[in-house]
Short mmCIF file of C-alpha atoms and ligand atoms in Angstrom, two decimals:
data_model
loop_
_atom_site.label_atom_id
_atom_site.label_comp_id
_atom_site.label_asym_id
_atom_site.label_seq_id
_atom_site.Cartn_x
_atom_site.Cartn_y
_atom_site.Cartn_z
CA MET A 1 14.76 5.98 10.67
CA THR A 2 12.46 4.37 7.97
CA THR A 3 14.24 1.64 6.35
CA VAL A 4 14.19 1.27 2.40
CA THR A 5 11.93 -1.67 2.61
CA GLU A 6 9.29 0.14 5.20
CA ALA A 7 9.57 3.13 2.92
CA GLU A 8 8.62 1.04 -0.33
CA LYS A 9 5.71 -0.56 1.68
CA LEU A 10 4.61 2.69 2.88
CA ILE A 11 4.50 4.04 -0.48
CA LEU A 12 2.89 1.31 -2.00
CA THR A 13 -0.04 1.42 0.74
CA ASN A 14 -0.48 4.93 -0.46
CA ALA A 15 -1.04 4.02 -4.26
CA GLY A 16 -4.03 5.68 -5.73
CA ASP A 17 -6.38 4.63 -8.64
CA PHE A 18 -7.03 7.49 -10.94
CA GLY A 19 -9.89 5.62 -12.83
CA ALA A 20 -9.84 5.53 -17.00
CA GLU A 21 -10.26 6.93 -19.64
CA ILE A 22 -10.84 6.25 -23.55
CA ILE A 23 -8.10 7.21 -25.98
CA PRO A 24 -7.01 6.66 -29.82
CA PHE A 25 -5.11 3.35 -30.08
CA GLU A 26 -2.11 5.01 -31.70
CA ARG A 27 -1.71 7.10 -28.81
CA SER A 28 -1.79 4.30 -26.22
CA LEU A 29 1.99 3.22 -26.09
CA GLY A 30 3.15 2.81 -22.41
CA ARG A 31 -0.33 2.97 -20.96
CA VAL A 32 -2.32 0.26 -18.94
CA LEU A 33 -5.11 -1.24 -20.63
CA ALA A 34 -8.45 -1.13 -18.83
CA GLU A 35 -10.94 -3.61 -20.88
CA ASN A 36 -10.73 -6.99 -21.88
CA ILE A 37 -10.57 -7.02 -25.96
CA LYS A 38 -11.58 -9.95 -27.89
CA ALA A 39 -11.09 -11.06 -31.49
CA ASP A 40 -13.94 -9.59 -33.82
CA ARG A 41 -13.01 -12.18 -36.39
CA ASP A 42 -10.82 -15.52 -36.47
CA LEU A 43 -7.50 -14.71 -36.95
CA PRO A 44 -6.11 -15.16 -39.72
CA PRO A 45 -9.73 -14.78 -40.96
CA PHE A 46 -9.17 -16.81 -43.78
CA ASN A 47 -7.01 -19.80 -44.91
CA ARG A 48 -3.99 -17.27 -45.95
CA VAL A 49 -1.24 -18.16 -48.17
CA SER A 50 2.03 -17.30 -46.40
CA MET A 51 4.41 -17.88 -49.81
CA ASP A 52 4.55 -16.38 -53.13
CA GLY A 53 4.04 -19.39 -55.89
CA ILE A 54 1.08 -21.14 -56.96
CA ALA A 55 -2.13 -22.89 -55.30
CA ILE A 56 -2.99 -26.48 -56.33
CA SER A 57 -5.21 -29.42 -55.54
CA TYR A 58 -2.77 -32.00 -53.74
CA ARG A 59 -4.74 -34.46 -55.78
CA ALA A 60 -2.59 -33.63 -58.47
CA ILE A 61 0.67 -34.44 -56.72
CA GLU A 62 -1.29 -37.85 -55.89
CA ASN A 63 -1.69 -38.45 -59.25
CA GLY A 64 1.94 -37.55 -60.16
CA ILE A 65 1.12 -34.42 -62.25
CA THR A 66 4.11 -32.15 -62.20
CA THR A 67 3.00 -29.26 -64.73
CA PHE A 68 0.17 -27.05 -63.99
CA LEU A 69 -1.64 -24.58 -66.10
CA ILE A 70 -1.64 -21.41 -64.76
CA LYS A 71 -5.54 -20.54 -65.02
CA ALA A 72 -5.51 -16.92 -63.30
CA THR A 73 -3.20 -14.54 -60.95
CA GLN A 74 -4.78 -13.72 -57.55
CA ALA A 75 -3.26 -10.86 -55.53
CA ALA A 76 -3.91 -10.62 -51.70
CA GLY A 77 -7.24 -8.89 -51.23
CA ASP A 78 -8.85 -10.54 -54.30
CA ILE A 79 -11.72 -12.84 -54.27
CA PRO A 80 -10.44 -16.31 -54.82
CA VAL A 81 -10.52 -17.73 -58.12
CA ASP A 82 -11.11 -21.55 -58.54
CA ILE A 83 -9.45 -24.33 -60.43
CA ASN A 84 -11.58 -26.78 -62.01
CA THR A 85 -9.10 -29.95 -62.63
CA PRO A 86 -6.14 -31.18 -61.16
CA TYR A 87 -3.80 -29.89 -64.04
CA GLU A 88 -4.83 -26.14 -63.09
CA CYS A 89 -3.28 -23.90 -60.69
CA ILE A 90 -3.69 -20.21 -59.60
CA GLU A 91 -0.45 -17.92 -59.36
CA ILE A 92 -0.99 -16.52 -56.08
CA MET A 93 0.50 -14.11 -53.68
CA THR A 94 1.25 -14.17 -50.00
CA GLY A 95 -1.63 -12.77 -47.96
CA ALA A 96 -4.17 -14.15 -50.57
CA ALA A 97 -7.06 -16.09 -49.43
CA LEU A 98 -6.94 -19.57 -50.63
CA PRO A 99 -9.49 -20.76 -53.28
CA ALA A 100 -11.93 -23.60 -51.97
CA SER A 101 -10.59 -25.89 -54.65
CA ALA A 102 -6.94 -25.65 -53.76
CA ASP A 103 -5.16 -27.01 -50.63
CA THR A 104 -1.58 -26.51 -50.95
CA VAL A 105 0.93 -24.14 -52.11
CA ILE A 106 3.99 -24.29 -53.79
CA ARG A 107 6.74 -21.54 -53.74
CA TYR A 108 8.26 -19.92 -56.70
CA GLU A 109 11.62 -21.13 -55.64
CA ASP A 110 10.61 -24.77 -56.29
CA LEU A 111 8.74 -23.90 -59.71
CA GLU A 112 9.89 -23.09 -63.31
CA ILE A 113 7.24 -20.92 -64.92
CA LYS A 114 7.13 -20.70 -68.51
CA ASP A 115 4.64 -20.19 -71.36
CA GLY A 116 1.66 -19.91 -68.70
CA LYS A 117 2.70 -23.29 -67.23
CA ALA A 118 4.24 -24.09 -63.86
CA THR A 119 6.63 -27.00 -63.43
CA LEU A 120 7.87 -28.54 -60.40
CA LEU A 121 11.42 -28.42 -59.60
CA VAL A 122 11.05 -30.58 -56.19
CA SER A 123 9.32 -33.63 -55.18
CA ASN A 124 8.57 -33.14 -51.39
CA ILE A 125 5.60 -31.24 -51.61
CA LYS A 126 3.15 -31.97 -48.46
CA LYS A 127 -0.42 -31.44 -48.34
CA GLY A 128 -1.49 -27.92 -46.75
CA GLN A 129 1.82 -26.59 -47.00
CA ASN A 130 2.67 -23.04 -47.23
CA LEU A 131 -0.69 -21.92 -45.52
CA HIS A 132 -1.87 -20.14 -42.42
CA PHE A 133 -5.20 -21.67 -41.67
CA LYS A 134 -8.30 -19.87 -40.34
CA GLY A 135 -8.42 -19.49 -36.91
CA ALA A 136 -5.28 -20.96 -36.13
CA ASP A 137 -3.96 -18.10 -34.05
CA LYS A 138 -7.19 -16.87 -32.18
CA LYS A 139 -10.82 -17.64 -32.50
CA GLN A 140 -13.50 -15.21 -33.16
CA GLY A 141 -14.63 -14.26 -29.67
CA ASN A 142 -11.51 -15.28 -28.02
CA LEU A 143 -10.07 -12.94 -25.36
CA ILE A 144 -6.74 -11.52 -26.94
CA LEU A 145 -5.90 -8.54 -24.56
CA THR A 146 -6.57 -8.24 -20.76
CA SER A 147 -7.17 -5.48 -18.61
CA GLY A 148 -4.14 -4.44 -16.69
CA GLN A 149 -1.93 -5.32 -19.36
CA LEU A 150 0.90 -2.71 -20.47
CA ILE A 151 0.40 -1.45 -23.84
CA THR A 152 3.65 -2.34 -25.74
CA PRO A 153 3.91 -2.27 -29.87
CA ALA A 154 2.76 -5.67 -30.07
CA VAL A 155 -0.44 -4.72 -28.28
CA ILE A 156 -0.93 -1.72 -30.39
CA SER A 157 -0.73 -4.00 -33.63
CA LEU A 158 -3.19 -6.46 -32.04
CA ALA A 159 -5.95 -3.80 -31.16
CA ALA A 160 -5.37 -2.51 -34.76
CA SER A 161 -5.95 -5.80 -36.31
CA VAL A 162 -9.21 -6.31 -34.42
CA GLY A 163 -10.42 -3.03 -35.13
CA GLU A 164 -9.96 -1.22 -31.86
CA ALA A 165 -9.62 2.27 -32.90
CA GLU A 166 -9.92 3.65 -29.39
CA LEU A 167 -8.73 1.88 -26.21
CA ARG A 168 -9.90 2.14 -22.72
CA VAL A 169 -7.05 2.80 -20.86
CA LYS A 170 -6.15 3.60 -17.08
CA ARG A 171 -6.02 7.29 -16.38
CA ASN A 172 -2.61 8.68 -15.40
CA PRO A 173 -2.21 10.78 -12.24
CA LYS A 174 -1.62 14.45 -12.88
CA VAL A 175 1.82 14.98 -11.83
CA VAL A 176 3.88 18.34 -11.10
CA ILE A 177 7.66 18.65 -10.77
CA LEU A 178 8.68 21.15 -8.49
CA SER A 179 12.36 21.88 -8.26
CA SER A 180 13.59 24.32 -5.65
CA GLY A 181 16.69 26.48 -4.79
CA ASP A 182 17.63 29.99 -5.48
CA GLU A 183 20.98 29.02 -6.90
CA LEU A 184 19.42 27.36 -9.91
CA VAL A 185 18.70 29.24 -13.33
CA GLU A 186 17.10 28.08 -16.25
CA VAL A 187 18.83 26.01 -18.71
CA ALA A 188 19.08 28.85 -21.35
CA ALA A 189 20.26 31.14 -19.01
CA THR A 190 24.13 31.89 -18.50
CA PRO A 191 24.73 31.02 -14.72
CA SER A 192 26.63 33.49 -12.41
CA PRO A 193 30.00 31.59 -11.24
CA TYR A 194 28.15 30.50 -8.29
CA GLN A 195 24.80 29.29 -9.84
CA ILE A 196 23.89 26.26 -11.61
CA ARG A 197 21.29 25.30 -14.19
CA ARG A 198 18.13 23.18 -13.44
CA SER A 199 18.55 19.83 -14.51
CA ASN A 200 16.67 17.70 -12.01
CA SER A 201 13.27 18.47 -13.31
CA TYR A 202 14.14 17.52 -17.11
CA MET A 203 15.53 14.07 -15.58
CA VAL A 204 12.58 13.36 -13.56
CA GLN A 205 10.16 14.55 -16.72
CA ALA A 206 12.08 12.22 -18.87
CA VAL A 207 11.61 9.32 -16.84
CA LEU A 208 7.96 10.06 -16.47
CA THR A 209 7.96 10.13 -20.46
CA GLN A 210 9.47 6.72 -20.54
CA GLN A 211 6.64 5.70 -18.24
CA GLY A 212 3.80 7.04 -21.01
CA LEU A 213 3.22 10.06 -18.31
CA ASP A 214 2.99 13.66 -18.96
CA ALA A 215 3.84 15.88 -16.32
CA ASP A 216 4.41 19.78 -15.79
CA ILE A 217 7.41 21.48 -14.33
CA LEU A 218 7.43 24.45 -12.20
CA HIS A 219 10.15 25.99 -10.12
CA ILE A 220 10.19 27.69 -6.74
CA PRO A 221 12.62 29.94 -4.87
CA ASP A 222 13.72 29.38 -1.10
CA ASP A 223 11.08 31.34 0.21
CA PRO A 224 9.05 30.02 3.02
CA GLY A 225 5.84 32.34 1.86
CA ILE A 226 6.09 31.41 -2.07
CA ILE A 227 6.88 28.00 -1.41
CA LYS A 228 3.48 27.63 0.50
CA GLU A 229 1.65 29.73 -1.72
CA ARG A 230 2.85 27.37 -4.80
CA ILE A 231 2.59 24.19 -3.09
CA GLN A 232 -0.99 25.11 -1.73
CA GLN A 233 -2.07 25.73 -5.66
CA CYS A 234 -0.44 22.53 -6.73
CA LEU A 235 -2.49 20.71 -4.27
CA LYS A 236 -5.69 21.93 -5.73
CA THR A 237 -4.35 20.72 -9.34
CA TYR A 238 -2.53 17.67 -8.95
CA ASP A 239 -2.80 14.06 -8.03
CA VAL A 240 1.03 14.04 -7.33
CA LEU A 241 3.70 16.46 -6.21
CA LEU A 242 7.18 15.59 -7.11
CA LEU A 243 9.48 17.93 -5.55
CA SER A 244 13.18 18.16 -5.60
CA GLY A 245 15.39 19.93 -3.05
CA GLY A 246 14.72 21.86 0.20
CA ILE A 247 13.99 18.98 2.38
CA SER A 248 17.54 18.39 4.55
CA MET A 249 18.87 20.24 7.42
CA GLY A 250 20.03 23.62 5.79
CA LYS A 251 18.55 27.08 6.82
CA PHE A 252 16.98 27.34 3.28
CA ASP A 253 15.24 23.97 3.32
CA HIS A 254 11.84 25.11 4.02
CA ILE A 255 9.69 22.66 2.09
CA PRO A 256 8.92 20.18 5.23
CA GLN A 257 7.85 23.17 7.13
CA ALA A 258 5.51 24.22 4.16
CA LEU A 259 3.98 20.93 3.76
CA LYS A 260 3.15 20.60 7.57
CA GLU A 261 1.40 23.88 7.46
CA LEU A 262 -0.53 23.00 4.44
CA GLU A 263 -2.00 19.77 6.15
CA VAL A 264 0.28 17.22 4.07
CA LYS A 265 0.51 14.35 6.60
CA GLN A 266 4.13 13.08 6.82
CA VAL A 267 4.30 9.25 6.19
CA PHE A 268 8.19 9.56 6.65
CA HIS A 269 10.97 11.72 6.64
CA LYS A 270 14.55 10.29 6.22
CA VAL A 271 15.42 6.79 4.91
CA GLU A 272 18.14 4.53 5.65
CA GLN A 273 20.00 4.89 2.63
CA ARG A 274 22.60 6.35 0.48
CA PRO A 275 22.19 8.38 -1.55
CA GLY A 276 18.55 10.03 -0.76
CA LYS A 277 18.69 9.69 3.07
CA PRO A 278 16.69 13.00 3.26
CA PHE A 279 13.57 11.81 1.58
CA TRP A 280 10.37 12.82 2.41
CA PHE A 281 7.06 11.25 1.73
CA GLY A 282 3.50 12.34 2.59
CA LYS A 283 -0.26 12.33 1.75
CA HIS A 284 -2.92 15.25 1.98
CA SER A 285 -6.28 14.61 3.21
CA ASN A 286 -7.51 15.11 -0.10
CA GLY A 287 -5.66 12.39 -1.49
CA VAL A 288 -2.71 14.17 -3.31
CA VAL A 289 0.48 12.26 -2.60
CA VAL A 290 3.78 14.01 -2.13
CA PHE A 291 7.37 12.91 -2.77
CA ALA A 292 9.95 15.35 -1.79
CA PHE A 293 13.14 14.19 -2.87
CA PRO A 294 16.50 15.32 -1.82
CA GLY A 295 17.86 17.86 -4.66
CA ASN A 296 21.20 16.02 -5.34
CA PRO A 297 20.72 14.79 -8.84
CA VAL A 298 21.90 11.25 -8.25
CA ALA A 299 19.46 10.80 -5.24
CA THR A 300 16.61 12.35 -7.24
CA PHE A 301 16.88 10.08 -9.88
CA MET A 302 17.47 7.03 -7.72
CA CYS A 303 14.41 7.90 -5.63
CA VAL A 304 12.39 8.50 -8.58
CA GLN A 305 13.22 4.87 -9.92
CA ARG A 306 13.05 3.11 -6.65
CA TYR A 307 10.05 4.46 -5.05
CA PHE A 308 8.10 6.63 -7.43
CA ILE A 309 7.96 3.92 -10.49
CA PRO A 310 6.76 1.25 -8.36
CA TRP A 311 4.14 3.66 -6.47
CA LEU A 312 3.00 4.57 -10.18
CA ASN A 313 2.72 0.93 -11.62
CA ALA A 314 0.69 0.06 -8.55
CA SER A 315 -1.20 2.86 -8.97
CA GLN A 316 -1.93 1.81 -12.65
CA GLY A 317 -2.85 -1.89 -11.64
CA ILE A 318 0.37 -3.21 -13.30
CA LEU A 319 1.62 -6.22 -11.55
CA PRO A 320 5.04 -5.55 -10.09
CA LYS A 321 7.76 -6.25 -12.48
CA ARG A 322 9.67 -9.47 -11.39
CA PRO A 323 12.86 -8.45 -9.31
CA ALA A 324 16.03 -8.24 -11.46
CA TYR A 325 19.36 -9.54 -9.90
CA ALA A 326 22.92 -9.21 -11.18
CA VAL A 327 26.45 -10.67 -10.33
CA LEU A 328 28.68 -8.37 -8.46
CA ASP A 329 31.82 -8.50 -10.63
CA THR A 330 34.43 -6.80 -8.06
CA ASP A 331 34.87 -6.96 -4.31
CA PHE A 332 33.12 -3.74 -2.78
CA THR A 333 32.88 -2.05 0.95
CA PHE A 334 30.61 0.43 2.00
CA GLN A 335 30.68 0.95 5.99
CA PRO A 336 27.93 3.50 6.98
CA GLN A 337 25.02 1.87 8.41
CA LEU A 338 22.67 2.88 5.35
CA GLN A 339 21.53 0.94 2.26
CA TYR A 340 23.87 1.58 -0.46
CA PHE A 341 22.77 2.20 -3.90
CA LEU A 342 25.58 1.60 -5.87
CA GLN A 343 25.89 2.91 -9.21
CA VAL A 344 27.00 0.39 -12.00
CA LYS A 345 27.06 -0.63 -15.58
CA LEU A 346 25.53 -4.03 -16.62
CA SER A 347 26.84 -6.66 -19.11
CA PHE A 348 26.36 -10.10 -19.92
CA ASN A 349 29.21 -12.74 -19.46
CA GLN A 350 29.33 -16.02 -21.75
CA GLN A 351 27.18 -17.96 -19.32
CA GLY A 352 24.27 -15.45 -19.93
CA GLN A 353 24.74 -14.03 -16.27
CA LEU A 354 24.09 -10.47 -15.81
CA LEU A 355 27.06 -8.72 -14.40
CA ALA A 356 27.32 -5.57 -12.59
CA THR A 357 30.31 -3.54 -12.83
CA PRO A 358 30.56 -0.64 -10.24
CA VAL A 359 31.38 2.70 -11.83
CA LYS A 360 32.82 4.94 -9.31
CA GLY A 361 31.59 8.49 -9.09
CA ASN A 362 31.80 11.43 -6.54
CA GLY A 363 28.70 11.11 -4.61
CA SER A 364 25.12 12.01 -4.98
CA GLY A 365 25.94 15.54 -6.74
CA ASP A 366 27.95 13.87 -9.30
CA PHE A 367 25.22 13.77 -11.97
CA ALA A 368 27.89 13.31 -14.71
CA ASN A 369 28.72 9.92 -13.53
CA LEU A 370 25.27 8.89 -14.21
CA ALA A 371 25.12 9.26 -17.67
CA GLY A 372 27.92 6.34 -17.78
CA THR A 373 25.75 3.89 -15.71
CA ASP A 374 22.72 1.27 -16.25
CA ALA A 375 21.35 0.77 -12.88
CA PHE A 376 21.62 0.91 -9.19
CA MET A 377 22.84 -2.26 -7.28
CA GLU A 378 20.68 -2.35 -4.09
CA LEU A 379 23.08 -3.68 -1.34
CA PRO A 380 21.88 -5.26 1.88
CA LEU A 381 21.95 -2.97 4.97
CA ALA A 382 23.17 -5.92 7.04
CA LYS A 383 26.48 -6.04 5.34
CA ASN A 384 29.57 -3.92 4.72
CA GLU A 385 31.60 -6.31 2.78
CA PHE A 386 30.60 -7.28 -0.88
CA LYS A 387 32.49 -9.75 -2.51
CA LYS A 388 32.80 -10.51 -6.26
CA GLY A 389 30.38 -13.04 -7.25
CA GLU A 390 27.67 -12.24 -4.89
CA VAL A 391 24.12 -11.58 -6.34
CA TYR A 392 22.07 -8.70 -5.63
CA ARG A 393 19.10 -6.75 -6.81
CA VAL A 394 19.56 -3.88 -9.64
CA TRP A 395 17.14 -1.16 -10.54
CA ASN A 396 18.06 -1.00 -14.20
CA HIS A 397 17.09 2.62 -15.49
CA ARG A 398 18.73 2.34 -18.99
CA PHE A 399 16.78 -0.45 -20.33
CA SER A 400 13.45 -0.23 -18.30
P1 AMP B 1 19.23 20.66 -1.62
O1 AMP B 1 18.63 19.45 -1.45
O2 AMP B 1 18.34 21.88 -1.80
O3 AMP B 1 19.91 21.09 -0.40
O4 AMP B 1 20.11 20.74 -2.57
C1 AMP B 1 21.27 19.61 -2.73
C2 AMP B 1 22.04 19.94 -3.71
O5 AMP B 1 21.28 19.63 -5.05
C3 AMP B 1 22.58 21.34 -4.18
O6 AMP B 1 23.88 21.44 -4.47
C4 AMP B 1 21.50 21.82 -5.13
O7 AMP B 1 22.17 22.99 -6.09
C5 AMP B 1 21.27 20.63 -6.09
N1 AMP B 1 20.27 20.79 -6.42
C6 AMP B 1 19.22 20.78 -6.06
N2 AMP B 1 17.88 20.90 -7.16
C7 AMP B 1 18.43 20.69 -8.30
C8 AMP B 1 18.16 20.80 -9.37
N3 AMP B 1 16.45 20.76 -9.89
N4 AMP B 1 18.77 20.63 -10.56
C9 AMP B 1 20.22 20.61 -10.53
N5 AMP B 1 20.72 20.60 -8.93
C10 AMP B 1 19.76 20.75 -7.89
MG1 MG B 2 18.38 23.87 -1.99
#
């Protein structure tokens, strides 16, 4: 059977490249930049006043002047107003451009303003204080954003500030989520006592939304003919198929056979892991990649986090995230010769260490347990006894 490490490697060697597209910058959150961006002007573009108060020439302080005649008031965005003598000042607001004749700003808190004059209340004035100098952050032409960078809110603000109304981003793969199973009814339907509502597709879709990816949802019955027909259609329309259910040993688990008949080459079937042992992965000769996850919700969820997201990141050219580790905070035993993904809650202790507390559920069908967890802790295959204080890798699904 394929190990978790082998499965991961095989999946990553089948990462794709879906090219690039140009989109409005405000719609680009969570996407990956596919161009370098330079500053179109200095940042800040002028000597920016950083406190509300008055602008003076420091020469005045050197000459012992403590009261200034307010010559004018300058708001942010106004053309700078010059002072003509050291006895004058400009009342000036945060964000305004410093007049060439001034070099120092004194904030209102350190002044008394009366009868058109400003008087100093403090004596510790420093030349150049309360200013954010032109080009201090970036110079015109400096590289400020690089291709391959994940677009975060901070990246969006930077793009906005340099006038990049459109961004070239990596194109996302077209994804379809296919659930299967005759026992599954629509969310709005009332199930018979023996049916359940479909939940996997929405869970997978939500994970993809967190990744900035839209996906379509389709449901297929456990009928070999219909399964084949629907998957065939999807192989023509999408770059990636994410299937859930129908890949185990059951009499109605027709999906591996259908994929075989449709010439989707199996890369592996079954991974030495719990949950998610029946996981199937393959690729069609036309390049379409197929992840077929077991239907049990915890297994589907774990496999999406552990295998699909790294594949997606690799396909988008995002550098792999540095693995996260946590300290197991109770002893735990797991006997089967399978790599166990333990459901845990995460917290920090007073030393700043990340702690993982197991949250006991009722196995891979217990999706109610998932809602109270933050991560899967990947326990090594080579061991059965895991002790409090030992450190293992975690796959955080709450804060990612
Ligand atoms: P399967 O992998 O098809 O044998 O399904 C394993 C278990 O997961 C069964 O109890 C199914 O009812 C359940 N299951 C499969 N697909 C879904 C789904 N989309 N939403 C919720 N439960 C599912
Ligand atoms: Mg099924």
